[in-house]
Amino acid sequence: MSAWASYVLGAAALLGALGVVGARDAARGAAALWIMAASLSGVFALSGAALTAAVYLFAYSGASVLLLLAALALERSPAGPGWRGNPRAWFAGAVASFAGLGLAAVVFRNASDGPINSLLAPAAGAQGNPLFALAACSCLAAAACIAVVAISAPPDSSPAPSGSENS
């Protein structure tokens, strides 16, 4: 394993962990958690522990998507006190999750000769590990879910300050 790659991925994992702690909104927190998961799994994949890398991808990708959807489902309404659901975020997250799971199932079914597994074979070992290919697709599904929900989130509708308060 290249020492520089290990240091870069370790630094990215640390920055991702700090981003999770310091994130102020759900999309940034889930994206930082996903960056941390991808970086940690990259460290394990480079060291030859493909199964550990796959477990990290599964666990943290799922955790980032659940964190994002739970936070968006209980988003505070800017119009007044109380909580409201965000149906657009739920729909976008569900579509992205089902699309990612479908892609992961197709890749897992065709893992021995699929094009994605042949790209992942150097990281997963000489024969290629179908579990690692499935975990990588779940990580991509988590990234797609985070991106779709972040794009479809409604803009902040807080009133802009007016300059006529002192007159």
JSON list of C-alpha atoms in Angstrom, two decimals:
[
{"chain": "A", "resi": 1, "resn": "MET", "atom": "CA", "xyz": [0.00, 0.00, 0.00]},
{"chain": "A", "resi": 2, "resn": "SER", "atom": "CA", "xyz": [1.26, 3.44, -0.85]},
{"chain": "A", "resi": 3, "resn": "ALA", "atom": "CA", "xyz": [2.02, 5.48, 2.24]},
{"chain": "A", "resi": 4, "resn": "TRP", "atom": "CA", "xyz": [0.87, 8.70, 0.59]},
{"chain": "A", "resi": 5, "resn": "ALA", "atom": "CA", "xyz": [-2.50, 7.21, -0.37]},
{"chain": "A", "resi": 6, "resn": "SER", "atom": "CA", "xyz": [-2.94, 6.02, 3.20]},
{"chain": "A", "resi": 7, "resn": "TYR", "atom": "CA", "xyz": [-2.18, 9.49, 4.59]},
{"chain": "A", "resi": 8, "resn": "VAL", "atom": "CA", "xyz": [-4.47, 11.25, 2.10]},
{"chain": "A", "resi": 9, "resn": "LEU", "atom": "CA", "xyz": [-7.38, 8.89, 2.74]},
{"chain": "A", "resi": 10, "resn": "GLY", "atom": "CA", "xyz": [-6.81, 9.08, 6.50]},
{"chain": "A", "resi": 11, "resn": "ALA", "atom": "CA", "xyz": [-6.88, 12.89, 6.35]},
{"chain": "A", "resi": 12, "resn": "ALA", "atom": "CA", "xyz": [-10.08, 12.77, 4.28]},
{"chain": "A", "resi": 13, "resn": "ALA", "atom": "CA", "xyz": [-11.63, 10.45, 6.86]},
{"chain": "A", "resi": 14, "resn": "LEU", "atom": "CA", "xyz": [-10.66, 12.83, 9.65]},
{"chain": "A", "resi": 15, "resn": "LEU", "atom": "CA", "xyz": [-12.07, 15.84, 7.78]},
{"chain": "A", "resi": 16, "resn": "GLY", "atom": "CA", "xyz": [-15.26, 13.88, 7.12]},
{"chain": "A", "resi": 17, "resn": "ALA", "atom": "CA", "xyz": [-15.60, 13.05, 10.81]},
{"chain": "A", "resi": 18, "resn": "LEU", "atom": "CA", "xyz": [-15.06, 16.70, 11.74]},
{"chain": "A", "resi": 19, "resn": "GLY", "atom": "CA", "xyz": [-17.64, 17.67, 9.12]},
{"chain": "A", "resi": 20, "resn": "VAL", "atom": "CA", "xyz": [-20.21, 15.35, 10.69]},
{"chain": "A", "resi": 21, "resn": "VAL", "atom": "CA", "xyz": [-19.64, 16.92, 14.09]},
{"chain": "A", "resi": 22, "resn": "GLY", "atom": "CA", "xyz": [-19.71, 20.50, 12.82]},
{"chain": "A", "resi": 23, "resn": "ALA", "atom": "CA", "xyz": [-22.42, 20.22, 10.16]},
{"chain": "A", "resi": 24, "resn": "ARG", "atom": "CA", "xyz": [-25.35, 22.56, 10.57]},
{"chain": "A", "resi": 25, "resn": "ASP", "atom": "CA", "xyz": [-27.71, 20.95, 8.10]},
{"chain": "A", "resi": 26, "resn": "ALA", "atom": "CA", "xyz": [-28.60, 17.39, 7.21]},
{"chain": "A", "resi": 27, "resn": "ALA", "atom": "CA", "xyz": [-27.25, 17.31, 3.67]},
{"chain": "A", "resi": 28, "resn": "ARG", "atom": "CA", "xyz": [-23.79, 18.51, 4.69]},
{"chain": "A", "resi": 29, "resn": "GLY", "atom": "CA", "xyz": [-23.70, 16.16, 7.66]},
{"chain": "A", "resi": 30, "resn": "ALA", "atom": "CA", "xyz": [-24.65, 13.15, 5.57]},
{"chain": "A", "resi": 31, "resn": "ALA", "atom": "CA", "xyz": [-22.18, 14.12, 2.83]},
{"chain": "A", "resi": 32, "resn": "ALA", "atom": "CA", "xyz": [-19.39, 14.43, 5.41]},
{"chain": "A", "resi": 33, "resn": "LEU", "atom": "CA", "xyz": [-20.32, 11.04, 6.87]},
{"chain": "A", "resi": 34, "resn": "TRP", "atom": "CA", "xyz": [-20.23, 9.53, 3.39]},
{"chain": "A", "resi": 35, "resn": "ILE", "atom": "CA", "xyz": [-16.79, 11.07, 2.70]},
{"chain": "A", "resi": 36, "resn": "MET", "atom": "CA", "xyz": [-15.53, 9.59, 5.96]},
{"chain": "A", "resi": 37, "resn": "ALA", "atom": "CA", "xyz": [-16.91, 6.15, 5.03]},
{"chain": "A", "resi": 38, "resn": "ALA", "atom": "CA", "xyz": [-15.45, 6.20, 1.53]},
{"chain": "A", "resi": 39, "resn": "SER", "atom": "CA", "xyz": [-12.06, 7.28, 2.84]},
{"chain": "A", "resi": 40, "resn": "LEU", "atom": "CA", "xyz": [-11.94, 4.64, 5.57]},
{"chain": "A", "resi": 41, "resn": "SER", "atom": "CA", "xyz": [-13.00, 1.91, 3.16]},
{"chain": "A", "resi": 42, "resn": "GLY", "atom": "CA", "xyz": [-10.32, 3.13, 0.73]},
{"chain": "A", "resi": 43, "resn": "VAL", "atom": "CA", "xyz": [-7.68, 2.69, 3.43]},
{"chain": "A", "resi": 44, "resn": "PHE", "atom": "CA", "xyz": [-8.87, -0.86, 4.09]},
{"chain": "A", "resi": 45, "resn": "ALA", "atom": "CA", "xyz": [-9.14, -1.69, 0.38]},
{"chain": "A", "resi": 46, "resn": "LEU", "atom": "CA", "xyz": [-5.57, -0.48, -0.22]},
{"chain": "A", "resi": 47, "resn": "SER", "atom": "CA", "xyz": [-4.34, -2.62, 2.65]},
{"chain": "A", "resi": 48, "resn": "GLY", "atom": "CA", "xyz": [-5.97, -5.70, 1.14]},
{"chain": "A", "resi": 49, "resn": "ALA", "atom": "CA", "xyz": [-8.85, -6.06, 3.61]},
{"chain": "A", "resi": 50, "resn": "ALA", "atom": "CA", "xyz": [-11.67, -5.98, 1.07]},
{"chain": "A", "resi": 51, "resn": "LEU", "atom": "CA", "xyz": [-14.23, -7.51, 3.43]},
{"chain": "A", "resi": 52, "resn": "THR", "atom": "CA", "xyz": [-13.58, -4.84, 6.07]},
{"chain": "A", "resi": 53, "resn": "ALA", "atom": "CA", "xyz": [-13.81, -2.16, 3.39]},
{"chain": "A", "resi": 54, "resn": "ALA", "atom": "CA", "xyz": [-17.15, -3.58, 2.23]},
{"chain": "A", "resi": 55, "resn": "VAL", "atom": "CA", "xyz": [-18.50, -3.60, 5.79]},
{"chain": "A", "resi": 56, "resn": "TYR", "atom": "CA", "xyz": [-17.48, 0.04, 6.25]},
{"chain": "A", "resi": 57, "resn": "LEU", "atom": "CA", "xyz": [-19.14, 1.01, 2.96]},
{"chain": "A", "resi": 58, "resn": "PHE", "atom": "CA", "xyz": [-22.37, -0.76, 3.88]},
{"chain": "A", "resi": 59, "resn": "ALA", "atom": "CA", "xyz": [-22.55, 0.52, 7.43]},
{"chain": "A", "resi": 60, "resn": "TYR", "atom": "CA", "xyz": [-21.64, 4.15, 6.86]},
{"chain": "A", "resi": 61, "resn": "SER", "atom": "CA", "xyz": [-23.52, 4.53, 3.57]},
{"chain": "A", "resi": 62, "resn": "GLY", "atom": "CA", "xyz": [-26.66, 3.25, 5.22]},
{"chain": "A", "resi": 63, "resn": "ALA", "atom": "CA", "xyz": [-26.08, 5.42, 8.27]},
{"chain": "A", "resi": 64, "resn": "SER", "atom": "CA", "xyz": [-25.58, 8.55, 6.17]},
{"chain": "A", "resi": 65, "resn": "VAL", "atom": "CA", "xyz": [-28.77, 7.97, 4.19]},
{"chain": "A", "resi": 66, "resn": "LEU", "atom": "CA", "xyz": [-30.80, 7.23, 7.34]},
{"chain": "A", "resi": 67, "resn": "LEU", "atom": "CA", "xyz": [-29.38, 10.31, 9.06]},
{"chain": "A", "resi": 68, "resn": "LEU", "atom": "CA", "xyz": [-30.24, 12.47, 6.07]},
{"chain": "A", "resi": 69, "resn": "LEU", "atom": "CA", "xyz": [-33.79, 11.17, 5.65]},
{"chain": "A", "resi": 70, "resn": "ALA", "atom": "CA", "xyz": [-34.55, 11.30, 9.37]},
{"chain": "A", "resi": 71, "resn": "ALA", "atom": "CA", "xyz": [-33.33, 14.88, 9.64]},
{"chain": "A", "resi": 72, "resn": "LEU", "atom": "CA", "xyz": [-35.27, 15.97, 6.57]},
{"chain": "A", "resi": 73, "resn": "ALA", "atom": "CA", "xyz": [-38.43, 14.23, 7.77]},
{"chain": "A", "resi": 74, "resn": "LEU", "atom": "CA", "xyz": [-38.34, 16.32, 10.94]},
{"chain": "A", "resi": 75, "resn": "GLU", "atom": "CA", "xyz": [-37.17, 19.58, 9.44]},
{"chain": "A", "resi": 76, "resn": "ARG", "atom": "CA", "xyz": [-38.08, 22.68, 11.44]},
{"chain": "A", "resi": 77, "resn": "SER", "atom": "CA", "xyz": [-40.52, 24.89, 9.58]},
{"chain": "A", "resi": 78, "resn": "PRO", "atom": "CA", "xyz": [-39.22, 28.42, 8.96]},
{"chain": "A", "resi": 79, "resn": "ALA", "atom": "CA", "xyz": [-42.79, 29.73, 8.86]},
{"chain": "A", "resi": 80, "resn": "GLY", "atom": "CA", "xyz": [-43.50, 29.09, 12.52]},
{"chain": "A", "resi": 81, "resn": "PRO", "atom": "CA", "xyz": [-42.89, 26.91, 15.53]},
{"chain": "A", "resi": 82, "resn": "GLY", "atom": "CA", "xyz": [-43.24, 23.18, 15.24]},
{"chain": "A", "resi": 83, "resn": "TRP", "atom": "CA", "xyz": [-42.08, 20.50, 12.90]},
{"chain": "A", "resi": 84, "resn": "ARG", "atom": "CA", "xyz": [-43.18, 19.57, 9.43]},
{"chain": "A", "resi": 85, "resn": "GLY", "atom": "CA", "xyz": [-42.43, 16.75, 7.06]},
{"chain": "A", "resi": 86, "resn": "ASN", "atom": "CA", "xyz": [-40.60, 17.30, 3.81]},
{"chain": "A", "resi": 87, "resn": "PRO", "atom": "CA", "xyz": [-42.39, 15.05, 1.29]},
{"chain": "A", "resi": 88, "resn": "ARG", "atom": "CA", "xyz": [-40.15, 16.12, -1.59]},
{"chain": "A", "resi": 89, "resn": "ALA", "atom": "CA", "xyz": [-37.07, 14.95, 0.29]},
{"chain": "A", "resi": 90, "resn": "TRP", "atom": "CA", "xyz": [-38.67, 11.62, 1.16]},
{"chain": "A", "resi": 91, "resn": "PHE", "atom": "CA", "xyz": [-39.67, 11.02, -2.46]},
{"chain": "A", "resi": 92, "resn": "ALA", "atom": "CA", "xyz": [-36.26, 11.96, -3.85]},
{"chain": "A", "resi": 93, "resn": "GLY", "atom": "CA", "xyz": [-34.47, 9.88, -1.23]},
{"chain": "A", "resi": 94, "resn": "ALA", "atom": "CA", "xyz": [-36.69, 6.87, -1.88]},
{"chain": "A", "resi": 95, "resn": "VAL", "atom": "CA", "xyz": [-36.20, 7.08, -5.65]},
{"chain": "A", "resi": 96, "resn": "ALA", "atom": "CA", "xyz": [-32.42, 7.39, -5.31]},
{"chain": "A", "resi": 97, "resn": "SER", "atom": "CA", "xyz": [-32.26, 4.56, -2.76]},
{"chain": "A", "resi": 98, "resn": "PHE", "atom": "CA", "xyz": [-34.34, 2.15, -4.86]},
{"chain": "A", "resi": 99, "resn": "ALA", "atom": "CA", "xyz": [-32.33, 3.01, -7.98]},
{"chain": "A", "resi": 100, "resn": "GLY", "atom": "CA", "xyz": [-29.10, 2.37, -6.10]},
{"chain": "A", "resi": 101, "resn": "LEU", "atom": "CA", "xyz": [-30.36, -0.90, -4.65]},
{"chain": "A", "resi": 102, "resn": "GLY", "atom": "CA", "xyz": [-31.45, -2.00, -8.12]},
{"chain": "A", "resi": 103, "resn": "LEU", "atom": "CA", "xyz": [-28.02, -1.18, -9.52]},
{"chain": "A", "resi": 104, "resn": "ALA", "atom": "CA", "xyz": [-26.36, -3.03, -6.64]},
{"chain": "A", "resi": 105, "resn": "ALA", "atom": "CA", "xyz": [-28.55, -6.10, -7.23]},
{"chain": "A", "resi": 106, "resn": "VAL", "atom": "CA", "xyz": [-27.71, -6.14, -10.95]},
{"chain": "A", "resi": 107, "resn": "VAL", "atom": "CA", "xyz": [-23.99, -5.81, -10.22]},
{"chain": "A", "resi": 108, "resn": "PHE", "atom": "CA", "xyz": [-24.15, -8.54, -7.57]},
{"chain": "A", "resi": 109, "resn": "ARG", "atom": "CA", "xyz": [-25.98, -10.85, -9.99]},
{"chain": "A", "resi": 110, "resn": "ASN", "atom": "CA", "xyz": [-23.40, -10.29, -12.74]},
{"chain": "A", "resi": 111, "resn": "ALA", "atom": "CA", "xyz": [-20.43, -9.91, -10.39]},
{"chain": "A", "resi": 112, "resn": "SER", "atom": "CA", "xyz": [-18.20, -12.51, -11.99]},
{"chain": "A", "resi": 113, "resn": "ASP", "atom": "CA", "xyz": [-18.12, -10.91, -15.43]},
{"chain": "A", "resi": 114, "resn": "GLY", "atom": "CA", "xyz": [-19.69, -7.47, -14.92]},
{"chain": "A", "resi": 115, "resn": "PRO", "atom": "CA", "xyz": [-17.86, -4.33, -16.05]},
{"chain": "A", "resi": 116, "resn": "ILE", "atom": "CA", "xyz": [-18.08, -2.67, -12.65]},
{"chain": "A", "resi": 117, "resn": "ASN", "atom": "CA", "xyz": [-16.52, -5.66, -10.91]},
{"chain": "A", "resi": 118, "resn": "SER", "atom": "CA", "xyz": [-13.66, -5.70, -13.43]},
{"chain": "A", "resi": 119, "resn": "LEU", "atom": "CA", "xyz": [-12.97, -2.06, -12.55]},
{"chain": "A", "resi": 120, "resn": "LEU", "atom": "CA", "xyz": [-13.03, -2.89, -8.83]},
{"chain": "A", "resi": 121, "resn": "ALA", "atom": "CA", "xyz": [-10.98, -6.09, -9.13]},
{"chain": "A", "resi": 122, "resn": "PRO", "atom": "CA", "xyz": [-7.59, -4.47, -8.41]},
{"chain": "A", "resi": 123, "resn": "ALA", "atom": "CA", "xyz": [-8.93, -3.04, -5.14]},
{"chain": "A", "resi": 124, "resn": "ALA", "atom": "CA", "xyz": [-10.83, -6.17, -4.14]},
{"chain": "A", "resi": 125, "resn": "GLY", "atom": "CA", "xyz": [-8.11, -8.72, -4.91]},
{"chain": "A", "resi": 126, "resn": "ALA", "atom": "CA", "xyz": [-7.04, -10.72, -7.90]},
{"chain": "A", "resi": 127, "resn": "GLN", "atom": "CA", "xyz": [-10.32, -12.62, -8.32]},
{"chain": "A", "resi": 128, "resn": "GLY", "atom": "CA", "xyz": [-12.56, -9.68, -7.48]},
{"chain": "A", "resi": 129, "resn": "ASN", "atom": "CA", "xyz": [-14.89, -9.76, -4.52]},
{"chain": "A", "resi": 130, "resn": "PRO", "atom": "CA", "xyz": [-18.61, -9.52, -5.36]},
{"chain": "A", "resi": 131, "resn": "LEU", "atom": "CA", "xyz": [-19.36, -8.26, -1.85]},
{"chain": "A", "resi": 132, "resn": "PHE", "atom": "CA", "xyz": [-16.97, -5.36, -2.38]},
{"chain": "A", "resi": 133, "resn": "ALA", "atom": "CA", "xyz": [-18.64, -4.56, -5.72]},
{"chain": "A", "resi": 134, "resn": "LEU", "atom": "CA", "xyz": [-22.05, -4.60, -4.03]},
{"chain": "A", "resi": 135, "resn": "ALA", "atom": "CA", "xyz": [-20.79, -2.38, -1.23]},
{"chain": "A", "resi": 136, "resn": "ALA", "atom": "CA", "xyz": [-19.28, 0.08, -3.70]},
{"chain": "A", "resi": 137, "resn": "CYS", "atom": "CA", "xyz": [-22.63, 0.32, -5.50]},
{"chain": "A", "resi": 138, "resn": "SER", "atom": "CA", "xyz": [-24.39, 0.94, -2.19]},
{"chain": "A", "resi": 139, "resn": "CYS", "atom": "CA", "xyz": [-21.88, 3.72, -1.51]},
{"chain": "A", "resi": 140, "resn": "LEU", "atom": "CA", "xyz": [-22.67, 5.23, -4.91]},
{"chain": "A", "resi": 141, "resn": "ALA", "atom": "CA", "xyz": [-26.39, 4.92, -4.11]},
{"chain": "A", "resi": 142, "resn": "ALA", "atom": "CA", "xyz": [-25.83, 6.78, -0.85]},
{"chain": "A", "resi": 143, "resn": "ALA", "atom": "CA", "xyz": [-23.96, 9.53, -2.68]},
{"chain": "A", "resi": 144, "resn": "ALA", "atom": "CA", "xyz": [-26.76, 9.79, -5.25]},
{"chain": "A", "resi": 145, "resn": "CYS", "atom": "CA", "xyz": [-29.40, 9.93, -2.51]},
{"chain": "A", "resi": 146, "resn": "ILE", "atom": "CA", "xyz": [-27.53, 12.68, -0.67]},
{"chain": "A", "resi": 147, "resn": "ALA", "atom": "CA", "xyz": [-27.06, 14.69, -3.86]},
{"chain": "A", "resi": 148, "resn": "VAL", "atom": "CA", "xyz": [-30.68, 14.35, -4.99]},
{"chain": "A", "resi": 149, "resn": "VAL", "atom": "CA", "xyz": [-32.08, 15.30, -1.59]},
{"chain": "A", "resi": 150, "resn": "ALA", "atom": "CA", "xyz": [-29.67, 18.23, -1.24]},
{"chain": "A", "resi": 151, "resn": "ILE", "atom": "CA", "xyz": [-30.68, 19.54, -4.67]},
{"chain": "A", "resi": 152, "resn": "SER", "atom": "CA", "xyz": [-34.42, 19.09, -4.04]},
{"chain": "A", "resi": 153, "resn": "ALA", "atom": "CA", "xyz": [-34.37, 20.68, -0.58]},
{"chain": "A", "resi": 154, "resn": "PRO", "atom": "CA", "xyz": [-36.47, 23.84, -0.47]},
{"chain": "A", "resi": 155, "resn": "PRO", "atom": "CA", "xyz": [-34.54, 27.10, -0.24]},
{"chain": "A", "resi": 156, "resn": "ASP", "atom": "CA", "xyz": [-34.39, 28.99, 3.02]},
{"chain": "A", "resi": 157, "resn": "SER", "atom": "CA", "xyz": [-37.45, 31.25, 3.14]},
{"chain": "A", "resi": 158, "resn": "SER", "atom": "CA", "xyz": [-36.46, 33.44, 6.06]},
{"chain": "A", "resi": 159, "resn": "PRO", "atom": "CA", "xyz": [-37.38, 37.09, 5.54]},
{"chain": "A", "resi": 160, "resn": "ALA", "atom": "CA", "xyz": [-34.62, 39.32, 4.26]},
{"chain": "A", "resi": 161, "resn": "PRO", "atom": "CA", "xyz": [-33.67, 42.23, 6.53]},
{"chain": "A", "resi": 162, "resn": "SER", "atom": "CA", "xyz": [-35.08, 45.52, 5.39]},
{"chain": "A", "resi": 163, "resn": "GLY", "atom": "CA", "xyz": [-33.13, 48.74, 5.70]},
{"chain": "A", "resi": 164, "resn": "SER", "atom": "CA", "xyz": [-36.12, 50.78, 6.94]},
{"chain": "A", "resi": 165, "resn": "GLU", "atom": "CA", "xyz": [-36.17, 49.55, 10.56]},
{"chain": "A", "resi": 166, "resn": "ASN", "atom": "CA", "xyz": [-34.65, 52.77, 11.99]},
{"chain": "A", "resi": 167, "resn": "SER", "atom": "CA", "xyz": [-36.92, 55.21, 10.20]}
]
